[in-house]
mmCIF file with all atom_site columns, C-alpha atoms in Angstrom:
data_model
loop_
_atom_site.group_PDB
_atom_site.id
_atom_site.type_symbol
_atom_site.label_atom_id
_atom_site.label_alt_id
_atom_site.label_comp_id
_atom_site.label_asym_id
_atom_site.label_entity_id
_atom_site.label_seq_id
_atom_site.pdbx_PDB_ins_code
_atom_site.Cartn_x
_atom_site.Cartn_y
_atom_site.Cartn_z
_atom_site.occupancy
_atom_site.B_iso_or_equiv
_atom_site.pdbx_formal_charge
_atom_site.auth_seq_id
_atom_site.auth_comp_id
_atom_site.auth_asym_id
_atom_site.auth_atom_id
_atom_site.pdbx_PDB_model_num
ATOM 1   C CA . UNK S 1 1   ? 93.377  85.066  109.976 1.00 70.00 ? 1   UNK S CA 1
ATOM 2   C CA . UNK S 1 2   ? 90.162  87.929  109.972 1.00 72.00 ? 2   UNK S CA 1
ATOM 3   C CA . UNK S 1 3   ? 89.675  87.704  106.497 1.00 74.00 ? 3   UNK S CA 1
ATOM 4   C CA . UNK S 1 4   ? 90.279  84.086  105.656 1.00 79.00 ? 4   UNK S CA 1
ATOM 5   C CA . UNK S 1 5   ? 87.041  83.599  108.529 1.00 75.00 ? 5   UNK S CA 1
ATOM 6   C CA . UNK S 1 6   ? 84.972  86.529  107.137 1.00 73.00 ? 6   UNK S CA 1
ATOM 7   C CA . UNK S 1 7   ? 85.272  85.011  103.984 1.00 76.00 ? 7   UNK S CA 1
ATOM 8   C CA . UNK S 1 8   ? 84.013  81.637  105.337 1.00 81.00 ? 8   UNK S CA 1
ATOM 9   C CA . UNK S 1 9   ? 87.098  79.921  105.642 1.00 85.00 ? 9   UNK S CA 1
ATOM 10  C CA . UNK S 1 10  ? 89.239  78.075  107.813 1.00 87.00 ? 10  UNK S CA 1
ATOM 11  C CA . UNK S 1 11  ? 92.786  78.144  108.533 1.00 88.00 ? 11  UNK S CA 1
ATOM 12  C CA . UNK S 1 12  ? 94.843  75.121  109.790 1.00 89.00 ? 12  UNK S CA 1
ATOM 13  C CA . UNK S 1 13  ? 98.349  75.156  111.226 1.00 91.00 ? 13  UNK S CA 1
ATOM 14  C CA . UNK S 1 14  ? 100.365 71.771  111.870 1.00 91.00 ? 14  UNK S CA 1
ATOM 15  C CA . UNK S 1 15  ? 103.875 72.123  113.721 1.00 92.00 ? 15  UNK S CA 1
ATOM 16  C CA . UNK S 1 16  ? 106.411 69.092  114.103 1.00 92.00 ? 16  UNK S CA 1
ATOM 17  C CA . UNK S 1 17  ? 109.720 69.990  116.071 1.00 93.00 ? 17  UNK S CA 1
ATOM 18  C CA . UNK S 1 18  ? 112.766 69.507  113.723 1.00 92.00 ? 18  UNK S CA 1
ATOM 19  C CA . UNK S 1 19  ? 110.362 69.370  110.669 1.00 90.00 ? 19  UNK S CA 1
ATOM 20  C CA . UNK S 1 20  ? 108.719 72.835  110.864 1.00 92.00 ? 20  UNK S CA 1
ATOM 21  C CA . UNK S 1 21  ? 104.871 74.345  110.703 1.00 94.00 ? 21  UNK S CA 1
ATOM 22  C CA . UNK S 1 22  ? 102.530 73.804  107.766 1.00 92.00 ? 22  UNK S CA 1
ATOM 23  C CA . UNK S 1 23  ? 99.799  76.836  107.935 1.00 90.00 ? 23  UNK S CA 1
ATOM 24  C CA . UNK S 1 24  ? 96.517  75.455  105.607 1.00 91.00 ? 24  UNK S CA 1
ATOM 25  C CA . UNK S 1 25  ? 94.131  77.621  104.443 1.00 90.00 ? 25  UNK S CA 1
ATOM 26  C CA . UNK S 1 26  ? 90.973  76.658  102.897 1.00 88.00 ? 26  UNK S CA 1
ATOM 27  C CA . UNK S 1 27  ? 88.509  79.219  101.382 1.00 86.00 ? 27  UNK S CA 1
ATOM 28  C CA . UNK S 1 28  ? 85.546  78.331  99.949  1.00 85.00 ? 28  UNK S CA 1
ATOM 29  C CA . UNK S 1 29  ? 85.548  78.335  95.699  1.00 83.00 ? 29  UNK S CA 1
ATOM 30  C CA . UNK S 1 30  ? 84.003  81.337  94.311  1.00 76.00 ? 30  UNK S CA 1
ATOM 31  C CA . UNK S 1 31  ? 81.715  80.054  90.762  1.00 77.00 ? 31  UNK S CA 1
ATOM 32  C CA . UNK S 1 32  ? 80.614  82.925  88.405  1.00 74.00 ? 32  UNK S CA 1
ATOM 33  C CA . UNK S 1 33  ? 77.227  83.354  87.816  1.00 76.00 ? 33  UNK S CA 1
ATOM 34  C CA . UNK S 1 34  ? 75.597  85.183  85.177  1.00 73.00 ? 34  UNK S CA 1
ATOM 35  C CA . UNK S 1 35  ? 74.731  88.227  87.306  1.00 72.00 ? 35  UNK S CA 1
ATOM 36  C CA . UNK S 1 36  ? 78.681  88.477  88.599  1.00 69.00 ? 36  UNK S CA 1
ATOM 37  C CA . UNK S 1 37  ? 80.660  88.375  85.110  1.00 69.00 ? 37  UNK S CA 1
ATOM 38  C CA . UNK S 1 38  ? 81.567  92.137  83.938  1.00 71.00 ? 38  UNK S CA 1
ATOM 39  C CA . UNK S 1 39  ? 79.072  94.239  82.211  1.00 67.00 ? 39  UNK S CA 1
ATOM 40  C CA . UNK S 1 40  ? 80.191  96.529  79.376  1.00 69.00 ? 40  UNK S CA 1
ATOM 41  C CA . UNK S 1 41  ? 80.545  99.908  80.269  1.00 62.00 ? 41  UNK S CA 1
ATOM 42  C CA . UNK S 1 42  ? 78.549  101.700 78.389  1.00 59.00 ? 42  UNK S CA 1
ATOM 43  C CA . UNK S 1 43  ? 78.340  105.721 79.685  1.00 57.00 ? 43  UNK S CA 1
ATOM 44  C CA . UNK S 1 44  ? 81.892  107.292 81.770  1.00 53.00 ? 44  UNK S CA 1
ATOM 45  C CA . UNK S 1 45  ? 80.906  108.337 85.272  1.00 55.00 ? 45  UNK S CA 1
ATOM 46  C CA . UNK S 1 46  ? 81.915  111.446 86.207  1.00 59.00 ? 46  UNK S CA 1
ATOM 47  C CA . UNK S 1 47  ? 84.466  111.411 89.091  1.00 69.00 ? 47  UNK S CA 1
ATOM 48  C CA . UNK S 1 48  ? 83.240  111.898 92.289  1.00 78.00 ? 48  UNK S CA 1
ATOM 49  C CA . UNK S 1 49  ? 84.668  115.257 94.172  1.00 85.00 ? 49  UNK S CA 1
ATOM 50  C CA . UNK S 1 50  ? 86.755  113.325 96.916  1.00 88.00 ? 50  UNK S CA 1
ATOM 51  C CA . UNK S 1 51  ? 87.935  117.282 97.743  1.00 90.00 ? 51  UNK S CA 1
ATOM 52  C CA . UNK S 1 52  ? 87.491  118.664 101.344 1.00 90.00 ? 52  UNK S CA 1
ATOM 53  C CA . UNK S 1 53  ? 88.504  120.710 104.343 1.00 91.00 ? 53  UNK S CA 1
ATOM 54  C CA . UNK S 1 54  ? 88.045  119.068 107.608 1.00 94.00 ? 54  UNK S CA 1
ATOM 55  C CA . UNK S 1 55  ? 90.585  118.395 110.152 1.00 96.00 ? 55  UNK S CA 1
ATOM 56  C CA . UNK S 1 56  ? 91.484  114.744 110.416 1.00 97.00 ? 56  UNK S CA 1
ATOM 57  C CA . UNK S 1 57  ? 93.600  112.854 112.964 1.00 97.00 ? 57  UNK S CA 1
ATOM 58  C CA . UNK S 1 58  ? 95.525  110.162 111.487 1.00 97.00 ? 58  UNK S CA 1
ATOM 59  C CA . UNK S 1 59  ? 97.104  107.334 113.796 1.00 97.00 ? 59  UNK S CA 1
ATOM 60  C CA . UNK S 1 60  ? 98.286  104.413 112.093 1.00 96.00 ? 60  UNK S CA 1
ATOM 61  C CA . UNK S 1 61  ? 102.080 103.287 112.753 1.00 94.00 ? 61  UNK S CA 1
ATOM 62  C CA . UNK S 1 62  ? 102.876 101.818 109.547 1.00 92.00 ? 62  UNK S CA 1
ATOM 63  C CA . UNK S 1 63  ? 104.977 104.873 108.352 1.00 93.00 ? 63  UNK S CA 1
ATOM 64  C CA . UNK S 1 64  ? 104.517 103.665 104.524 1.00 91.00 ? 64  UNK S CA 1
ATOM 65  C CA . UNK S 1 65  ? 100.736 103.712 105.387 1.00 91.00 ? 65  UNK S CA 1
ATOM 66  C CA . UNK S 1 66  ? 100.876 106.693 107.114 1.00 94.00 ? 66  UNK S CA 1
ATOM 67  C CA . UNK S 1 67  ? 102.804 109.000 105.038 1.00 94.00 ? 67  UNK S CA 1
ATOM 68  C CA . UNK S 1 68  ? 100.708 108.005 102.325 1.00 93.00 ? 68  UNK S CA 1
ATOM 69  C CA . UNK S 1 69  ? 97.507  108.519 103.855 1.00 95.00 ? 69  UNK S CA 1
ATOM 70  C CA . UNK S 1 70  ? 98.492  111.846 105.066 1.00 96.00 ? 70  UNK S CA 1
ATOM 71  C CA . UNK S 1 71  ? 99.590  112.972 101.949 1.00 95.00 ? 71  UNK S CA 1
ATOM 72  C CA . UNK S 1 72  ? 96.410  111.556 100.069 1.00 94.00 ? 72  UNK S CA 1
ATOM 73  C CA . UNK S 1 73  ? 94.012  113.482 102.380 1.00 96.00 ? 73  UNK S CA 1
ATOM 74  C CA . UNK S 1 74  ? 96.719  116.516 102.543 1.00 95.00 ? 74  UNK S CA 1
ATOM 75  C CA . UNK S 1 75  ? 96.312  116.555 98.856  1.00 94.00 ? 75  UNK S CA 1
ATOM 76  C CA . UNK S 1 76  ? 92.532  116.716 98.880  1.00 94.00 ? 76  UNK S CA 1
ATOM 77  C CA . UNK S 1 77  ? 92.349  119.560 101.168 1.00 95.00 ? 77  UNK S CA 1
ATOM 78  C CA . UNK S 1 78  ? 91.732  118.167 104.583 1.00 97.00 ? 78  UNK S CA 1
ATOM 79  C CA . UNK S 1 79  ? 94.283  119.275 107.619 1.00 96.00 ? 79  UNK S CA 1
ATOM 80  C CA . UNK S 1 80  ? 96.045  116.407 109.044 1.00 97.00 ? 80  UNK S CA 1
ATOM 81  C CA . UNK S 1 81  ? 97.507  115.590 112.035 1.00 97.00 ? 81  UNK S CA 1
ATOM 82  C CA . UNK S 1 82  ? 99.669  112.315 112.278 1.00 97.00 ? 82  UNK S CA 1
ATOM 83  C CA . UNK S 1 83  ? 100.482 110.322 115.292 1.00 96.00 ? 83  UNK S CA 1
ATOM 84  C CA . UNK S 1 84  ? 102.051 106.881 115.388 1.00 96.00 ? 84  UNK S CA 1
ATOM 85  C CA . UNK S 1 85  ? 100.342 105.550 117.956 1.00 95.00 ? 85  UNK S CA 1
ATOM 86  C CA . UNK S 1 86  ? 97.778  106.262 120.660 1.00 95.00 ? 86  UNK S CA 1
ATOM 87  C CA . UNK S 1 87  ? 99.855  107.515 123.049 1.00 96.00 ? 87  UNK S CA 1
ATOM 88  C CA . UNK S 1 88  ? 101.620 109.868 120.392 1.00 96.00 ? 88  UNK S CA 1
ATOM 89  C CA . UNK S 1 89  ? 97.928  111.138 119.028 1.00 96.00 ? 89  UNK S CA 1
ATOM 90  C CA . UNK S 1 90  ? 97.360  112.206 122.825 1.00 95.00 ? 90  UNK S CA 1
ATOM 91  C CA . UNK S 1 91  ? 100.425 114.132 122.943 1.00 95.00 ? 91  UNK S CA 1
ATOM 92  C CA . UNK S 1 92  ? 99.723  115.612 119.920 1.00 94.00 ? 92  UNK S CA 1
ATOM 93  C CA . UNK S 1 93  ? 96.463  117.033 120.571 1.00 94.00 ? 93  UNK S CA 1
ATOM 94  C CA . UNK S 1 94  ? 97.506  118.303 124.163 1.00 90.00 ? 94  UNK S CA 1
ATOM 95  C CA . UNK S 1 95  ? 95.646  119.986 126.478 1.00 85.00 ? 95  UNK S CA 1
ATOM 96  C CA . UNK S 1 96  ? 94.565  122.244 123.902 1.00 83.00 ? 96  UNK S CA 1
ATOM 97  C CA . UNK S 1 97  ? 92.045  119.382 122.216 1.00 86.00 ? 97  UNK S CA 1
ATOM 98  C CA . UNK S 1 98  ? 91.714  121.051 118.750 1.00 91.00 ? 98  UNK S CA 1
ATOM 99  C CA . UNK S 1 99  ? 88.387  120.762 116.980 1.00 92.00 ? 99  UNK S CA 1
ATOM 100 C CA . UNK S 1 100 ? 88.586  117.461 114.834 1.00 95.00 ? 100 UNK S CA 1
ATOM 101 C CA . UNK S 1 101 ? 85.828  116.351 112.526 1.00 95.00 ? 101 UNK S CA 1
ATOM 102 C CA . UNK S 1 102 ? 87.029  112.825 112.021 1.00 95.00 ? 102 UNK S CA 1
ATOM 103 C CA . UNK S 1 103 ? 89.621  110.373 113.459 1.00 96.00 ? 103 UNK S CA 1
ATOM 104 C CA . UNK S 1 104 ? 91.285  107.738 110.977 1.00 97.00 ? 104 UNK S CA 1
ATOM 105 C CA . UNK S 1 105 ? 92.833  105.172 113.587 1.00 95.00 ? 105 UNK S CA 1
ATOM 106 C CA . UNK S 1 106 ? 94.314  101.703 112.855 1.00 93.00 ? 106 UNK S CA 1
ATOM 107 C CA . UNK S 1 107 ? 93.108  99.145  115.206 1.00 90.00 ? 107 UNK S CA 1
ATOM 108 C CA . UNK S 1 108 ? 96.344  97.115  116.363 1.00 89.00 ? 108 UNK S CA 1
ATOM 109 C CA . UNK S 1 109 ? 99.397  99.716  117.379 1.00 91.00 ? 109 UNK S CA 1
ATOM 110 C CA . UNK S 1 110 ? 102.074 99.138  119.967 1.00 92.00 ? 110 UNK S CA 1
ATOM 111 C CA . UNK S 1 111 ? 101.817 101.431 123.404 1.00 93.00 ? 111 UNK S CA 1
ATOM 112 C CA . UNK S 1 112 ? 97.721  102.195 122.746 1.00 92.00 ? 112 UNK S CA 1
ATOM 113 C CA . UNK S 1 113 ? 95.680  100.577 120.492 1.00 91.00 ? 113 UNK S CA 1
ATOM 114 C CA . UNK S 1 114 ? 93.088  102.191 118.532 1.00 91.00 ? 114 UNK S CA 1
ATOM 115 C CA . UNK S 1 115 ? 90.141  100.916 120.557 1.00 90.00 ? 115 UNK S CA 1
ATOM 116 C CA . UNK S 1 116 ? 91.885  102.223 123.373 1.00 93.00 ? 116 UNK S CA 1
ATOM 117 C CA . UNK S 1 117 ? 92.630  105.808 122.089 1.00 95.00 ? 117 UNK S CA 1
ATOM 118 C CA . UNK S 1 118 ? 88.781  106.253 120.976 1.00 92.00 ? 118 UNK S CA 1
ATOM 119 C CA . UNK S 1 119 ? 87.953  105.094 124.527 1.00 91.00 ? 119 UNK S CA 1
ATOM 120 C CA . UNK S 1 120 ? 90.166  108.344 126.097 1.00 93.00 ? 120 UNK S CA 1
ATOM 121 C CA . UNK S 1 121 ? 89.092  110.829 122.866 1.00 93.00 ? 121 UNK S CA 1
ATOM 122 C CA . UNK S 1 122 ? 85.500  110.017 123.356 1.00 87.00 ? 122 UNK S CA 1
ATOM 123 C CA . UNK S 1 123 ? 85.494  112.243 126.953 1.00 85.00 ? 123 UNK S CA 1
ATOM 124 C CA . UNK S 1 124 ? 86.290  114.968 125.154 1.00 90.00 ? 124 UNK S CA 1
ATOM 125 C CA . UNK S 1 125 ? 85.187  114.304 121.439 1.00 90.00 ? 125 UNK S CA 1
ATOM 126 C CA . UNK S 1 126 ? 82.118  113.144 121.979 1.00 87.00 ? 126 UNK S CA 1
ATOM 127 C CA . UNK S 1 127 ? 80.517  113.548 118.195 1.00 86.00 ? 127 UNK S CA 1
ATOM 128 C CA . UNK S 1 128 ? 83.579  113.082 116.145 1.00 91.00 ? 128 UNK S CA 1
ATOM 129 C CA . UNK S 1 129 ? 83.429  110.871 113.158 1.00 92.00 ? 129 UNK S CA 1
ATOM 130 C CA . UNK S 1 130 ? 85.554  107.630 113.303 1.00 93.00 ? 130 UNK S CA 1
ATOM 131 C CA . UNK S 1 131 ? 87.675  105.378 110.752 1.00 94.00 ? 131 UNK S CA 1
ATOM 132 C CA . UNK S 1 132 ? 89.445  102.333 112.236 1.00 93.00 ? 132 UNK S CA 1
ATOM 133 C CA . UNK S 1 133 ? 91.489  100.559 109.460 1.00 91.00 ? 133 UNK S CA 1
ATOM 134 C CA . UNK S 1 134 ? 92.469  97.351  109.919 1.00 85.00 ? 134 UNK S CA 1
ATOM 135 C CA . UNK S 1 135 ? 93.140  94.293  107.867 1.00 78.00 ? 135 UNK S CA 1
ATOM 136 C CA . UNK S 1 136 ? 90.680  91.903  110.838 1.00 69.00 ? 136 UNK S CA 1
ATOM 137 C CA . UNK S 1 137 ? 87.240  92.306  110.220 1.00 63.00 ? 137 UNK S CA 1
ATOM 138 C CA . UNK S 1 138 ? 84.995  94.878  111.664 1.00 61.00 ? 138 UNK S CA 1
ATOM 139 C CA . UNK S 1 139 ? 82.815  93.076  114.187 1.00 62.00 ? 139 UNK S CA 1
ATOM 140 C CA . UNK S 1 140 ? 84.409  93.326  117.170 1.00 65.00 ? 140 UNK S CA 1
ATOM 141 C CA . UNK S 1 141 ? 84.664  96.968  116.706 1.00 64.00 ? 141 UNK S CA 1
ATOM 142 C CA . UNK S 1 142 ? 81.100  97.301  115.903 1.00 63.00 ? 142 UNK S CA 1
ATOM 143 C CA . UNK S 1 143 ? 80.295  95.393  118.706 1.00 66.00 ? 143 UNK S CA 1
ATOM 144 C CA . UNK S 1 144 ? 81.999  97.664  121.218 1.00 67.00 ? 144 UNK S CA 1
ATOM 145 C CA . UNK S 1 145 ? 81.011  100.780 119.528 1.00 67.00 ? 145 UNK S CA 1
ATOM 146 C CA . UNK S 1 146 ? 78.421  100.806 117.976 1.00 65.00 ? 146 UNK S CA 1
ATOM 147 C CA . UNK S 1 147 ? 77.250  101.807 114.376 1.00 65.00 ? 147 UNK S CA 1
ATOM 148 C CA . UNK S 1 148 ? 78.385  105.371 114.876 1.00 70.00 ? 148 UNK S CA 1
ATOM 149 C CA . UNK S 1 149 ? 82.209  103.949 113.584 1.00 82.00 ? 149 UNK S CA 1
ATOM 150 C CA . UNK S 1 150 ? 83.065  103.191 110.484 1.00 89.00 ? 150 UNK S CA 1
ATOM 151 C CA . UNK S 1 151 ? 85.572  100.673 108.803 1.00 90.00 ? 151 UNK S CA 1
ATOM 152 C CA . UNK S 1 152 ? 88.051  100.366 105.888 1.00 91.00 ? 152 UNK S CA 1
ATOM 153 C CA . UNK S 1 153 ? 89.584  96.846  105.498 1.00 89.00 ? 153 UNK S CA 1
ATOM 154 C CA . UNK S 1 154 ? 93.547  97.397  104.803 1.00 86.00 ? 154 UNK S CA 1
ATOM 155 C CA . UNK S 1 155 ? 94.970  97.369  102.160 1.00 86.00 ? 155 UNK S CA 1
ATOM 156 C CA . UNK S 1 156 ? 93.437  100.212 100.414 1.00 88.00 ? 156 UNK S CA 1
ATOM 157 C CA . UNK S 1 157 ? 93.967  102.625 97.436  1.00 90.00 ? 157 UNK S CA 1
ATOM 158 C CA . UNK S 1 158 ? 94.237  106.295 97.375  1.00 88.00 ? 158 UNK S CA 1
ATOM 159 C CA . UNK S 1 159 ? 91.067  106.307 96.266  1.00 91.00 ? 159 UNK S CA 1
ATOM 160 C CA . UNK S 1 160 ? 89.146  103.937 98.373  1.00 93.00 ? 160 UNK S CA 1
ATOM 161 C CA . UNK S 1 161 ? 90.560  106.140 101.592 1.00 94.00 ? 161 UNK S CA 1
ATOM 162 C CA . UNK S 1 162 ? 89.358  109.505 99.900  1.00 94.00 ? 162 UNK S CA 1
ATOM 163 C CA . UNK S 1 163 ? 86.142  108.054 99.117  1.00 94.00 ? 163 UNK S CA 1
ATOM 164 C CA . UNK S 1 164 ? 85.278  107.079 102.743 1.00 95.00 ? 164 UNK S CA 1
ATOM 165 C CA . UNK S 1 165 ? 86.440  109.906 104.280 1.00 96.00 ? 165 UNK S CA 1
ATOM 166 C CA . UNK S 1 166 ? 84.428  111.650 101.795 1.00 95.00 ? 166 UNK S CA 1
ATOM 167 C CA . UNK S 1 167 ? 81.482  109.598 102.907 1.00 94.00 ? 167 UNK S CA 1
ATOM 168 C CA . UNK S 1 168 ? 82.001  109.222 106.348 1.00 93.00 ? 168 UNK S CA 1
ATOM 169 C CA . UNK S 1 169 ? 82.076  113.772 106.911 1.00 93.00 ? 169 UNK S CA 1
ATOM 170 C CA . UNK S 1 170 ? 78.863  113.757 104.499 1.00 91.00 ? 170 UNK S CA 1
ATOM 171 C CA . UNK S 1 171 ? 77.215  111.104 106.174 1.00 81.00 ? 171 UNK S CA 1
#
């Protein structure tokens, strides 16, 4: 539903009992102009160094999502600590509140959302660098927090997710 209306569509649904539902989308047609069709490449770019060493809290309770991400950003460097919810990250992190440079939350969990769990981290972690993946769109969360949070739309590559934490601890 978030990104068939932040591309500028519309989405209809149509439910008969005994017959069943009929869900209509209807997206708006993309024509190529000259500027969008593919240039060819002409020079390699070097790979960005998506390497680092900050401590990250991941909550996201998609285990597939999770385990991945974890072991992405494990692989790059960074210290991770998972949660699978809200609830779960504050558990984790105890009394004890270890330093974190950035928090990677998704945005719709069972028990605490991610909204939520920035809400309670924020009396304590008052600087920290946030993520919220999601595959709505972003305005609502910049709305209620301002530009200080970031966003990466779901799904996303290995690559994508190293790149923007990259960004987001340089930024």
């Amino acid at each position: 539903h978030g990104i068939i209306h932040q591309t500028g569509g519309f989405l209809a649904v149509d439910t008969e009992v005994g017959r069943g539902t009929v869900f209509s989308i209807y997206i708006p047609q993309y024509e190529r102009t000259e500027e969008d069709a593919p240039k060819p490449v002409t020079e390699q770019k070097a790979e960005a160094d998506l390497t680092g060493s900050a401590k990250i809290l991941l909550v996201e309770d998609e285990d597939a999502v999770r385990s991945f991400s974890a072991r992405a950003l494990s692989n790059k460097g960074y210290e991770v600590i998972e949660a699978i919810n809200g609830v779960d990250a504050l558990d984790k992190l105890g009394d004890d509140k270890p330093a974190l440079e950035l928090i990677i939350t998704d945005v719709v969990m069972p028990e605490m959302d991610g909204p939520t769990l920035i809400e309670k981290l924020r009396e304590h972690y008052t600087d920290v660098k946030i993520i919220f993946m999601s595959g709505y769109t972003e305005d609502r969360l910049k709305e209620q927090f301002g530009e200080r949070v970031h966003f990466l739309p779901k799904p996303f590559t290995l690559k994508q997710l190293a790149t923007k934490v990259k960004d987001v601890l340089e930024g």
